[in-house]
CSV table of C-alpha atoms in Angstrom, one decimal:
chain,number,residue,atom,x,y,z
A,1,MET,CA,32.9,-6.6,-11.3
A,2,THR,CA,34.3,-4.1,-8.8
A,3,VAL,CA,32.4,-4.2,-5.5
A,4,ALA,CA,32.4,-1.2,-3.1
A,5,VAL,CA,32.7,-2.6,0.4
A,6,HIS,CA,32.3,-0.4,3.5
A,7,ASP,CA,34.2,-1.2,6.6
A,8,ASP,CA,30.8,-1.8,8.3
A,9,ALA,CA,29.2,-3.7,5.4
A,10,ALA,CA,27.8,-6.4,7.6
A,11,ASN,CA,26.1,-3.8,9.7
A,12,ARG,CA,24.9,-1.7,6.7
A,13,VAL,CA,21.4,-1.9,5.4
A,14,CYS,CA,20.4,-0.8,1.9
A,15,VAL,CA,16.8,0.6,1.6
A,16,VAL,CA,15.4,0.8,-1.9
A,17,GLY,CA,13.2,3.9,-2.2
A,18,ALA,CA,12.5,7.0,-0.2
A,19,GLY,CA,8.8,7.0,-0.2
A,20,SER,CA,6.6,6.3,2.8
A,21,SER,CA,7.9,2.8,3.2
A,22,GLY,CA,11.5,3.6,2.7
A,23,LEU,CA,11.5,6.4,5.1
A,24,ALA,CA,9.9,4.2,7.8
A,25,ALA,CA,12.6,1.6,7.1
A,26,ALA,CA,15.4,4.0,7.4
A,27,ARG,CA,14.1,5.5,10.6
A,28,ASN,CA,13.7,2.1,12.4
A,29,PHE,CA,16.9,0.5,11.2
A,30,LEU,CA,18.9,3.6,12.3
A,31,ALA,CA,17.1,3.4,15.7
A,32,GLN,CA,18.4,-0.1,16.1
A,33,GLY,CA,22.0,1.0,15.5
A,34,PHE,CA,22.4,-0.1,11.8
A,35,ALA,CA,24.1,2.1,9.2
A,36,VAL,CA,21.6,2.8,6.4
A,37,ASP,CA,21.8,3.9,2.8
A,38,VAL,CA,18.5,4.9,1.1
A,39,LEU,CA,18.7,4.7,-2.7
A,40,GLU,CA,16.1,6.9,-4.4
A,41,ARG,CA,16.0,7.1,-8.2
A,42,GLU,CA,14.2,10.5,-8.2
A,43,ASP,CA,15.7,13.8,-7.0
A,44,ASP,CA,13.3,14.1,-4.1
A,45,LEU,CA,11.6,11.9,-1.5
A,46,GLY,CA,7.9,11.0,-1.4
A,47,GLY,CA,7.4,8.3,-4.0
A,48,ASN,CA,3.7,7.9,-4.9
A,49,TRP,CA,2.8,11.1,-3.0
A,50,ASN,CA,5.2,13.5,-4.8
A,51,TYR,CA,2.8,14.9,-7.3
A,52,ASN,CA,5.6,16.6,-9.4
A,53,LYS,CA,7.6,13.4,-10.0
A,54,GLY,CA,7.2,10.7,-12.5
A,55,THR,CA,6.8,8.1,-9.8
A,56,ALA,CA,3.7,9.8,-8.4
A,57,ARG,CA,0.4,7.9,-8.5
A,58,VAL,CA,-1.7,10.8,-7.0
A,59,TYR,CA,-3.8,13.2,-9.1
A,60,ARG,CA,-4.3,16.9,-8.4
A,61,SER,CA,-7.4,16.4,-6.2
A,62,THR,CA,-6.2,13.4,-4.2
A,63,HIS,CA,-6.8,13.3,-0.4
A,64,THR,CA,-6.1,10.4,1.9
A,65,ILE,CA,-8.8,7.8,2.1
A,66,SER,CA,-8.1,7.2,5.8
A,67,SER,CA,-8.2,9.9,8.4
A,68,LYS,CA,-5.1,11.3,10.2
A,69,PRO,CA,-4.9,8.8,13.2
A,70,GLY,CA,-5.3,5.8,10.8
A,71,THR,CA,-2.7,7.2,8.4
A,72,GLU,CA,0.2,8.7,10.3
A,73,TYR,CA,3.3,7.2,11.7
A,74,PRO,CA,2.7,6.4,15.4
A,75,ASP,CA,5.9,8.1,16.5
A,76,PHE,CA,5.3,11.2,14.5
A,77,PRO,CA,1.7,12.5,14.6
A,78,MET,CA,0.4,14.6,11.8
A,79,PRO,CA,0.0,18.3,12.8
A,80,ALA,CA,-3.1,19.4,14.6
A,81,HIS,CA,-3.9,21.9,11.9
A,82,TYR,CA,-4.1,19.3,9.2
A,83,PRO,CA,-7.7,18.4,8.1
A,84,ASP,CA,-9.2,15.0,8.8
A,85,TYR,CA,-8.3,13.8,5.3
A,86,PRO,CA,-5.1,15.6,4.2
A,87,HIS,CA,-4.4,16.6,0.6
A,88,HIS,CA,-1.4,15.0,-1.1
A,89,SER,CA,0.6,18.2,-0.8
A,90,LEU,CA,0.2,18.1,3.0
A,91,VAL,CA,1.2,14.4,3.0
A,92,LEU,CA,4.4,15.2,1.1
A,93,GLN,CA,5.2,18.0,3.6
A,94,TYR,CA,4.6,15.5,6.4
A,95,PHE,CA,7.2,13.2,4.9
A,96,ARG,CA,9.7,16.1,4.7
A,97,ASP,CA,9.1,16.9,8.3
A,98,TYR,CA,9.4,13.2,9.3
A,99,ALA,CA,12.7,12.9,7.5
A,100,ALA,CA,14.1,16.0,9.0
A,101,HIS,CA,12.9,15.1,12.5
A,102,PHE,CA,14.6,11.7,12.5
A,103,GLY,CA,17.7,12.9,10.6
A,104,LEU,CA,17.1,10.7,7.6
A,105,LEU,CA,18.1,13.2,4.8
A,106,PRO,CA,21.9,12.6,5.1
A,107,HIS,CA,21.2,8.9,4.5
A,108,ILE,CA,19.3,9.3,1.3
A,109,GLU,CA,21.1,9.2,-2.1
A,110,PHE,CA,18.9,10.9,-4.7
A,111,ASN,CA,19.2,10.2,-8.4
A,112,THR,CA,20.4,6.7,-7.5
A,113,GLY,CA,18.2,3.9,-8.7
A,114,VAL,CA,18.7,0.1,-8.3
A,115,GLN,CA,19.4,-2.1,-11.3
A,116,GLN,CA,20.1,-5.4,-9.7
A,117,ILE,CA,20.2,-7.1,-6.3
A,118,VAL,CA,21.9,-10.5,-6.0
A,119,PRO,CA,23.2,-12.6,-3.1
A,120,ALA,CA,26.8,-11.9,-2.1
A,121,GLU,CA,29.4,-14.7,-2.4
A,122,GLY,CA,28.4,-17.2,0.3
A,123,GLY,CA,24.7,-16.6,-0.2
A,124,PRO,CA,22.2,-14.2,1.5
A,125,ALA,CA,23.6,-14.9,4.9
A,126,ALA,CA,26.7,-13.1,3.7
A,127,GLY,CA,24.7,-10.2,2.5
A,128,TRP,CA,23.7,-8.7,-0.9
A,129,LEU,CA,25.3,-7.1,-3.9
A,130,VAL,CA,23.4,-4.0,-5.0
A,131,THR,CA,24.1,-2.5,-8.4
A,132,THR,CA,22.9,1.1,-8.9
A,133,THR,CA,22.0,3.1,-11.9
A,134,THR,CA,25.3,5.0,-11.4
A,135,GLY,CA,27.1,1.8,-12.3
A,136,GLU,CA,28.4,1.0,-8.8
A,137,THR,CA,28.0,-2.3,-7.1
A,138,ARG,CA,28.0,-2.3,-3.3
A,139,HIS,CA,28.0,-5.0,-0.6
A,140,TYR,CA,25.3,-4.7,2.1
A,141,GLY,CA,24.6,-6.9,5.1
A,142,ALA,CA,20.9,-6.6,4.5
A,143,VAL,CA,18.4,-5.1,2.1
A,144,VAL,CA,14.9,-3.6,2.5
A,145,ILE,CA,12.9,-3.4,-0.7
A,146,ALA,CA,10.6,-0.4,-0.2
A,147,ASN,CA,9.9,1.0,-3.7
A,148,GLY,CA,6.2,0.1,-3.5
A,149,HIS,CA,3.8,-2.0,-5.5
A,150,ASN,CA,1.5,0.6,-7.0
A,151,TRP,CA,3.7,1.6,-10.0
A,152,ASN,CA,3.3,-1.1,-12.6
A,153,PRO,CA,-0.2,-0.5,-14.3
A,154,LYS,CA,-2.4,-3.5,-14.9
A,155,TYR,CA,-4.4,-3.3,-18.1
A,156,PRO,CA,-7.3,-5.7,-18.8
A,157,THR,CA,-7.7,-7.3,-22.2
A,158,TYR,CA,-11.0,-7.5,-24.2
A,159,PRO,CA,-11.9,-8.8,-27.6
A,160,GLY,CA,-11.7,-6.4,-30.5
A,161,SER,CA,-9.8,-3.1,-30.7
A,162,PHE,CA,-10.6,0.4,-29.5
A,163,ALA,CA,-9.9,3.3,-31.8
A,164,GLY,CA,-10.2,6.0,-29.1
A,165,GLU,CA,-7.9,7.2,-26.4
A,166,VAL,CA,-6.8,5.0,-23.5
A,167,LEU,CA,-5.4,6.2,-20.2
A,168,HIS,CA,-4.5,4.3,-17.0
A,169,SER,CA,-5.3,5.9,-13.7
A,170,ALA,CA,-1.6,5.7,-12.9
A,171,PHE,CA,-1.1,8.6,-15.3
A,172,TYR,CA,-4.2,10.6,-14.6
A,173,ARG,CA,-3.4,14.0,-13.1
A,174,THR,CA,-6.0,16.7,-13.9
A,175,PRO,CA,-9.6,16.6,-15.3
A,176,ASP,CA,-8.7,18.7,-18.4
A,177,VAL,CA,-8.1,15.4,-20.2
A,178,LEU,CA,-11.8,14.6,-19.7
A,179,GLU,CA,-13.2,17.9,-21.1
A,180,GLY,CA,-15.5,17.6,-24.1
A,181,LYS,CA,-15.3,13.8,-24.3
A,182,ARG,CA,-17.5,10.8,-23.8
A,183,VAL,CA,-15.6,9.0,-21.0
A,184,LEU,CA,-15.7,5.4,-19.8
A,185,VAL,CA,-14.0,4.7,-16.5
A,186,VAL,CA,-13.3,1.0,-15.9
A,187,GLY,CA,-12.9,-0.2,-12.3
A,188,ALA,CA,-14.5,0.6,-8.9
A,189,GLY,CA,-11.6,1.0,-6.6
A,190,ASN,CA,-11.1,4.3,-4.8
A,191,SER,CA,-9.2,5.8,-7.7
A,192,GLY,CA,-11.8,4.7,-10.2
A,193,CYS,CA,-14.6,6.2,-8.2
A,194,ASP,CA,-12.8,9.5,-7.7
A,195,ILE,CA,-12.0,9.8,-11.4
A,196,VAL,CA,-15.5,8.9,-12.5
A,197,VAL,CA,-16.9,11.6,-10.2
A,198,GLU,CA,-14.5,14.1,-11.7
A,199,ALA,CA,-15.5,13.0,-15.2
A,200,SER,CA,-19.2,13.6,-14.4
A,201,GLN,CA,-18.3,17.2,-13.8
A,202,HIS,CA,-16.1,17.7,-16.9
A,203,ALA,CA,-16.9,15.2,-19.6
A,204,VAL,CA,-19.8,15.4,-22.1
A,205,ARG,CA,-21.0,12.0,-21.0
A,206,THR,CA,-19.7,9.7,-18.3
A,207,PHE,CA,-20.0,5.9,-18.0
A,208,HIS,CA,-18.7,3.6,-15.2
A,209,SER,CA,-18.0,0.0,-15.9
A,210,THR,CA,-17.7,-2.5,-13.0
A,211,ARG,CA,-17.7,-6.3,-12.9
A,212,ARG,CA,-19.7,-6.4,-9.6
A,213,GLY,CA,-21.4,-4.2,-7.1
A,214,TYR,CA,-19.6,-2.7,-4.1
A,215,HIS,CA,-20.3,-1.3,-0.7
A,216,TYR,CA,-19.6,2.5,-0.6
A,217,PHE,CA,-18.4,3.8,2.7
A,218,PRO,CA,-19.1,7.3,3.9
A,219,LYS,CA,-16.1,9.3,5.0
A,220,TYR,CA,-18.0,10.5,8.1
A,221,VAL,CA,-20.4,8.7,10.4
A,222,PHE,CA,-22.3,11.0,12.8
A,223,GLY,CA,-19.8,13.7,12.3
A,224,LYS,CA,-16.7,11.5,13.0
A,225,PRO,CA,-14.3,10.0,10.4
A,226,SER,CA,-15.8,6.6,9.7
A,227,ASP,CA,-12.5,4.8,10.2
A,228,GLN,CA,-12.2,6.2,13.7
A,229,VAL,CA,-15.7,4.9,14.5
A,230,GLY,CA,-14.6,1.5,13.1
A,231,ASP,CA,-11.5,1.5,15.2
A,232,LEU,CA,-13.6,2.2,18.3
A,233,LEU,CA,-15.6,-0.9,17.6
A,234,HIS,CA,-12.4,-2.9,17.3
A,235,ALA,CA,-11.1,-1.5,20.5
A,236,LEU,CA,-14.3,-2.5,22.2
A,237,ARG,CA,-13.8,-6.0,20.8
A,238,VAL,CA,-17.1,-6.0,19.0
A,239,PRO,CA,-17.4,-9.3,17.0
A,240,LEU,CA,-17.2,-9.2,13.2
A,241,PRO,CA,-20.9,-10.0,12.6
A,242,ILE,CA,-22.0,-7.1,14.9
A,243,ARG,CA,-19.5,-4.7,13.2
A,244,ARG,CA,-20.8,-5.8,9.9
A,245,LEU,CA,-24.4,-5.2,10.9
A,246,ILE,CA,-23.5,-1.8,12.4
A,247,GLY,CA,-21.6,-0.9,9.2
A,248,THR,CA,-24.4,-2.0,6.9
A,249,ILE,CA,-27.1,0.0,8.8
A,250,SER,CA,-24.9,3.1,8.8
A,251,MET,CA,-24.3,2.9,5.1
A,252,ARG,CA,-27.9,2.4,4.3
A,253,LEU,CA,-28.8,5.4,6.5
A,254,LEU,CA,-26.0,7.7,5.2
A,255,VAL,CA,-25.5,6.5,1.6
A,256,GLY,CA,-28.5,4.5,0.7
A,257,ASP,CA,-29.0,1.1,-0.8
A,258,PRO,CA,-26.8,0.7,-3.9
A,259,LYS,CA,-29.5,-0.8,-6.0
A,260,ALA,CA,-31.9,2.0,-5.2
A,261,SER,CA,-29.2,4.4,-6.3
A,262,GLY,CA,-28.9,2.7,-9.7
A,263,LEU,CA,-25.7,0.8,-8.8
A,264,PRO,CA,-25.2,-2.9,-9.0
A,265,GLN,CA,-26.1,-4.9,-5.9
A,266,PRO,CA,-23.0,-6.2,-4.1
A,267,ASP,CA,-22.5,-9.9,-4.4
A,268,HIS,CA,-20.5,-10.2,-1.2
A,269,LYS,CA,-20.7,-9.3,2.5
A,270,LEU,CA,-19.4,-6.0,3.9
A,271,PHE,CA,-15.6,-6.1,4.4
A,272,GLU,CA,-15.0,-8.9,2.0
A,273,THR,CA,-13.5,-6.5,-0.6
A,274,HIS,CA,-11.2,-3.6,-0.1
A,275,PRO,CA,-13.3,-0.6,1.2
A,276,VAL,CA,-14.4,2.1,-1.2
A,277,ALA,CA,-14.8,5.5,0.6
A,278,ASN,CA,-17.0,7.5,-1.7
A,279,THR,CA,-20.5,9.0,-1.2
A,280,LEU,CA,-20.3,11.2,-4.3
A,281,LEU,CA,-20.5,8.3,-6.7
A,282,PRO,CA,-24.1,7.4,-5.7
A,283,TYR,CA,-25.0,11.1,-5.6
A,284,TYR,CA,-24.0,11.7,-9.2
A,285,VAL,CA,-25.5,8.4,-10.4
A,286,LYS,CA,-28.8,9.5,-8.9
A,287,HIS,CA,-28.4,12.8,-10.8
A,288,GLY,CA,-27.9,10.9,-14.1
A,289,ALA,CA,-24.4,12.4,-14.4
A,290,ILE,CA,-22.8,8.9,-14.3
A,291,ARG,CA,-24.3,6.0,-16.2
A,292,VAL,CA,-23.5,2.6,-14.7
A,293,LYS,CA,-22.5,-0.2,-17.0
A,294,PRO,CA,-21.5,-3.8,-16.5
A,295,ASP,CA,-18.2,-5.3,-17.7
A,296,ILE,CA,-17.0,-4.8,-21.2
A,297,ALA,CA,-17.7,-7.6,-23.7
A,298,ARG,CA,-15.7,-6.2,-26.7
A,299,PHE,CA,-14.5,-3.2,-28.5
A,300,GLU,CA,-15.7,-2.3,-32.0
A,301,ASP,CA,-13.8,0.7,-33.4
A,302,ARG,CA,-15.0,3.6,-31.1
A,303,ASP,CA,-17.9,1.6,-29.7
A,304,VAL,CA,-17.8,-0.3,-26.5
A,305,VAL,CA,-20.2,-3.3,-26.2
A,306,PHE,CA,-21.0,-4.3,-22.7
A,307,THR,CA,-22.0,-7.7,-21.3
A,308,ASP,CA,-25.7,-6.7,-21.1
A,309,GLY,CA,-25.7,-6.1,-24.9
A,310,THR,CA,-25.8,-2.3,-24.7
A,311,ARG,CA,-23.2,-0.2,-26.5
A,312,GLU,CA,-21.9,3.3,-26.3
A,313,THR,CA,-19.6,5.4,-28.5
A,314,ILE,CA,-16.6,6.4,-26.3
A,315,ASP,CA,-13.8,8.9,-26.8
A,316,LEU,CA,-11.6,8.0,-23.8
A,317,VAL,CA,-11.3,4.8,-21.7
A,318,VAL,CA,-9.7,5.3,-18.3
A,319,TYR,CA,-8.5,2.0,-16.8
A,320,ALA,CA,-8.6,2.3,-13.0
A,321,THR,CA,-7.7,-1.4,-12.8
A,322,GLY,CA,-4.9,-1.5,-10.3
A,323,TYR,CA,-1.3,-2.6,-10.5
A,324,LEU,CA,0.8,-5.8,-11.0
A,325,ILE,CA,3.3,-6.6,-8.3
A,326,ALA,CA,6.8,-6.4,-9.8
A,327,PHE,CA,10.3,-6.0,-8.4
A,328,PRO,CA,12.4,-6.2,-11.7
A,329,PHE,CA,15.8,-5.8,-10.0
A,330,ILE,CA,15.7,-9.0,-8.0
A,331,ASP,CA,15.0,-12.6,-9.0
A,332,ARG,CA,11.6,-13.8,-7.9
A,333,ALA,CA,13.1,-16.9,-6.2
A,334,HIS,CA,14.6,-14.6,-3.6
A,335,LEU,CA,11.1,-13.3,-2.7
A,336,ASN,CA,9.5,-16.7,-2.3
A,337,TRP,CA,7.2,-15.9,-5.3
A,338,ARG,CA,4.1,-18.0,-5.5
A,339,ASP,CA,0.7,-17.6,-7.4
A,340,GLY,CA,1.5,-14.2,-8.8
A,341,HIS,CA,3.0,-12.5,-5.7
A,342,PRO,CA,5.7,-12.8,-3.0
A,343,VAL,CA,4.6,-15.1,-0.1
A,344,LEU,CA,6.3,-13.6,3.0
A,345,TYR,CA,5.5,-13.9,6.7
A,346,GLN,CA,3.5,-10.8,7.6
A,347,ASN,CA,4.2,-9.7,4.0
A,348,VAL,CA,7.6,-8.7,5.3
A,349,PHE,CA,9.9,-11.6,6.2
A,350,HIS,CA,11.2,-14.3,3.9
A,351,PRO,CA,10.6,-17.8,5.4
A,352,GLU,CA,14.3,-18.7,5.3
A,353,CYS,CA,16.4,-15.6,4.7
A,354,ASP,CA,17.4,-13.3,7.6
A,355,THR,CA,18.8,-10.5,5.5
A,356,LEU,CA,16.0,-9.5,3.1
A,357,PHE,CA,12.8,-7.6,4.0
A,358,VAL,CA,10.0,-5.9,2.1
A,359,SER,CA,8.4,-2.8,3.4
A,360,GLY,CA,4.9,-1.7,2.6
A,361,LEU,CA,3.8,-4.8,0.7
A,362,ILE,CA,0.3,-4.6,2.0
A,363,GLN,CA,-3.1,-3.2,1.1
A,364,PRO,CA,-4.8,-2.5,4.5
A,365,ASP,CA,-8.4,-1.6,4.9
A,366,SER,CA,-7.2,1.6,6.5
A,367,GLY,CA,-4.2,3.9,6.2
A,368,GLN,CA,-0.7,2.5,5.4
A,369,PHE,CA,2.1,4.5,7.1
A,370,GLY,CA,1.5,3.3,10.7
A,371,HIS,CA,1.5,-0.4,9.6
A,372,VAL,CA,4.7,0.1,7.7
A,373,HIS,CA,6.3,1.6,10.8
A,374,TRP,CA,5.5,-1.5,12.8
A,375,GLN,CA,6.7,-3.7,9.9
A,376,MET,CA,10.0,-2.1,10.0
A,377,ARG,CA,10.3,-1.8,13.7
A,378,ALA,CA,9.8,-5.6,13.9
A,379,ALA,CA,12.2,-6.2,11.0
A,380,ALA,CA,15.0,-4.0,12.5
A,381,ALA,CA,14.5,-5.6,15.9
A,382,PHE,CA,14.7,-9.1,14.4
A,383,LEU,CA,17.9,-8.3,12.5
A,384,ARG,CA,19.5,-6.9,15.6
A,385,ALA,CA,18.5,-10.0,17.6
A,386,ALA,CA,19.8,-12.3,14.9
A,387,ARG,CA,23.1,-10.5,14.8
A,388,ALA,CA,23.3,-10.8,18.6
A,389,GLY,CA,22.5,-14.5,18.5
A,390,ALA,CA,19.5,-14.0,20.8
A,391,PRO,CA,17.4,-17.1,21.4
A,392,GLU,CA,14.3,-15.2,20.4
A,393,ALA,CA,15.7,-14.8,16.9
A,394,GLU,CA,15.7,-18.6,16.4
A,395,ALA,CA,12.2,-18.8,17.8
A,396,PHE,CA,11.0,-16.2,15.3
A,397,ARG,CA,12.7,-18.1,12.5
A,398,ARG,CA,10.5,-21.1,13.4
A,399,GLU,CA,7.5,-18.9,13.6
A,400,ARG,CA,7.9,-17.3,10.2
A,401,ARG,CA,8.4,-20.7,8.6
A,402,GLU,CA,5.5,-22.4,10.3
A,403,ARG,CA,3.0,-19.5,10.1
A,404,ILE,CA,3.8,-18.1,6.7
A,405,ASP,CA,0.5,-19.1,5.2
A,406,VAL,CA,-1.7,-17.9,8.1
A,407,PRO,CA,-4.2,-15.4,6.7
A,408,LEU,CA,-3.9,-11.8,7.6
A,409,SER,CA,-7.6,-11.2,7.3
A,410,GLY,CA,-8.7,-11.0,10.9
A,411,GLY,CA,-11.4,-13.6,10.2
A,412,VAL,CA,-12.7,-11.9,7.0
A,413,THR,CA,-12.9,-14.0,3.8
A,414,TYR,CA,-11.8,-11.8,1.0
A,415,LEU,CA,-13.1,-12.3,-2.6
A,416,GLU,CA,-10.7,-14.2,-4.8
A,417,SER,CA,-9.0,-11.4,-6.8
A,418,THR,CA,-5.5,-10.1,-7.6
A,419,ARG,CA,-6.8,-6.9,-5.8
A,420,HIS,CA,-6.7,-8.9,-2.6
A,421,TYR,CA,-3.3,-10.5,-2.8
A,422,LEU,CA,-1.9,-8.1,-0.3
A,423,GLU,CA,-5.1,-7.2,1.6
A,424,VAL,CA,-4.8,-7.2,5.4
A,425,GLU,CA,-7.3,-6.5,8.1
A,426,HIS,CA,-5.6,-3.5,9.7
A,427,TRP,CA,-6.5,-4.0,13.4
A,428,SER,CA,-5.4,-7.5,13.9
A,429,TYR,CA,-2.4,-7.1,11.5
A,430,ARG,CA,-1.1,-4.1,13.4
A,431,LYS,CA,-1.5,-5.8,16.8
A,432,GLY,CA,0.4,-8.8,15.6
A,433,LEU,CA,3.3,-6.7,14.4
A,434,GLU,CA,3.4,-4.8,17.7
A,435,ARG,CA,3.6,-8.1,19.6
A,436,ILE,CA,6.5,-9.3,17.3
A,437,ALA,CA,8.4,-6.1,17.7
A,438,ALA,CA,7.9,-6.0,21.5
A,439,ARG,CA,9.1,-9.6,21.9
A,440,LEU,CA,12.2,-9.1,19.8
A,441,GLU,CA,13.1,-5.8,21.4
A,442,ARG,CA,12.8,-7.3,24.9
A,443,THR,CA,15.3,-10.0,23.9
A,444,VAL,CA,17.8,-7.5,22.5
A,445,GLY,CA,17.3,-5.2,25.5
A,446,ARG,CA,18.1,-8.0,27.9
A,447,ARG,CA,21.3,-8.9,26.0
A,448,ALA,CA,22.4,-5.3,25.9
A,449,ALA,CA,21.8,-5.0,29.6
A,450,ARG,CA,23.9,-8.1,30.3
A,451,GLU,CA,26.7,-6.8,28.0
A,452,ALA,CA,26.7,-3.4,29.7
A,453,GLY,CA,26.9,-5.1,33.2
A,454,ALA,CA,29.7,-7.4,32.1
A,455,ALA,CA,31.6,-4.4,30.7
A,456,LEU,CA,31.3,-2.6,34.0
A,457,ALA,CA,32.5,-5.7,35.9
A,458,GLY,CA,35.4,-6.2,33.5
A,459,VAL,CA,34.4,-9.7,32.4
A,460,ALA,CA,33.2,-11.3,29.2
A,461,PRO,CA,29.4,-11.2,28.8
């Protein structure tokens, strides 16, 4: 095997993917003085948000679930003329502007995927060998995996066989596939709720199957985006039980009681599942345009039999059942894999390895981009501190080992589900990352100041 080695290999970072997480990684590692190569298998950036690419997981009508302040990168606000909840086309343009503003485009290699990542000779401390789809193997001092976790569709299994059409929400784009059909949407996440609402406007008959009841958040509370109201309560340090009470009352006033709307009663407290922002679902259920069903018991040809004994003849089943976490180009052992997912400190840092990071491996109860910024700011600051031999780097190594299993839930107890493997309570999670980054950056800053002073004095630092 021939390995391409740059003169600055020890200081060079490989970022896998040029979506929202990869762009944030490139921006922050460049800011800390590292050389960066971003490897992107598509011919354009944007990842999930680039509607015209095969990697996209947005449909034509997709808008953000969180409003602008809770979605954007903190060092690059979304334009003032953007609406509260931008369309995916605006999000893609935002990424283009971000990449241009921070000079990221020269560092992105398009049409270059990753086939394999293995430790270099001498182990991860010596870096990583990255083999690309172009057949080249390169040596890097560190690697950031940033290709996302919402790409590998999860399909449930049921007894029997279904003779109709099956589509996963990952591949849903436009409602024309629903026209003239009896459609069953399975799953009550944000994508499932959006698609079933679209089906109610295009299909002959629409059914929605869920295993449990959920709380449906309005996008606006008293004229303000609901996530901004929620963040105000966090900023005021309102305790969880009071925030839960305020949220419950607001939802009852603005959305109504789920059971009264014909929806299943939630079997859990508010915030114990990933939030569903959708007020149109209860609206169309009340109008009879969506018929609510429990979980599927079995398939019989084109009939779907549900756990309550009812059955319906269905033409198309849309599975909005989420994704399985997978990074096929690297051995799971290198990601501290446990119980179906990587177990990393802050969902970013390996407990033992200094040179491997994962960007965007979270499902926050808010927007994502700002949290990924702080993930990568902390990661870049740590790698620089580690390279400099700063004492704080060793202290952080102890922290990531000892606190790796500390929940990131901000005191909330999430329901046991694969859906919540990566769930984080956004406010406390972000504050924690900000503290880590600040601590590590202060250490590096002090060392840089000492070195500069020593250079001026003409002595060794």
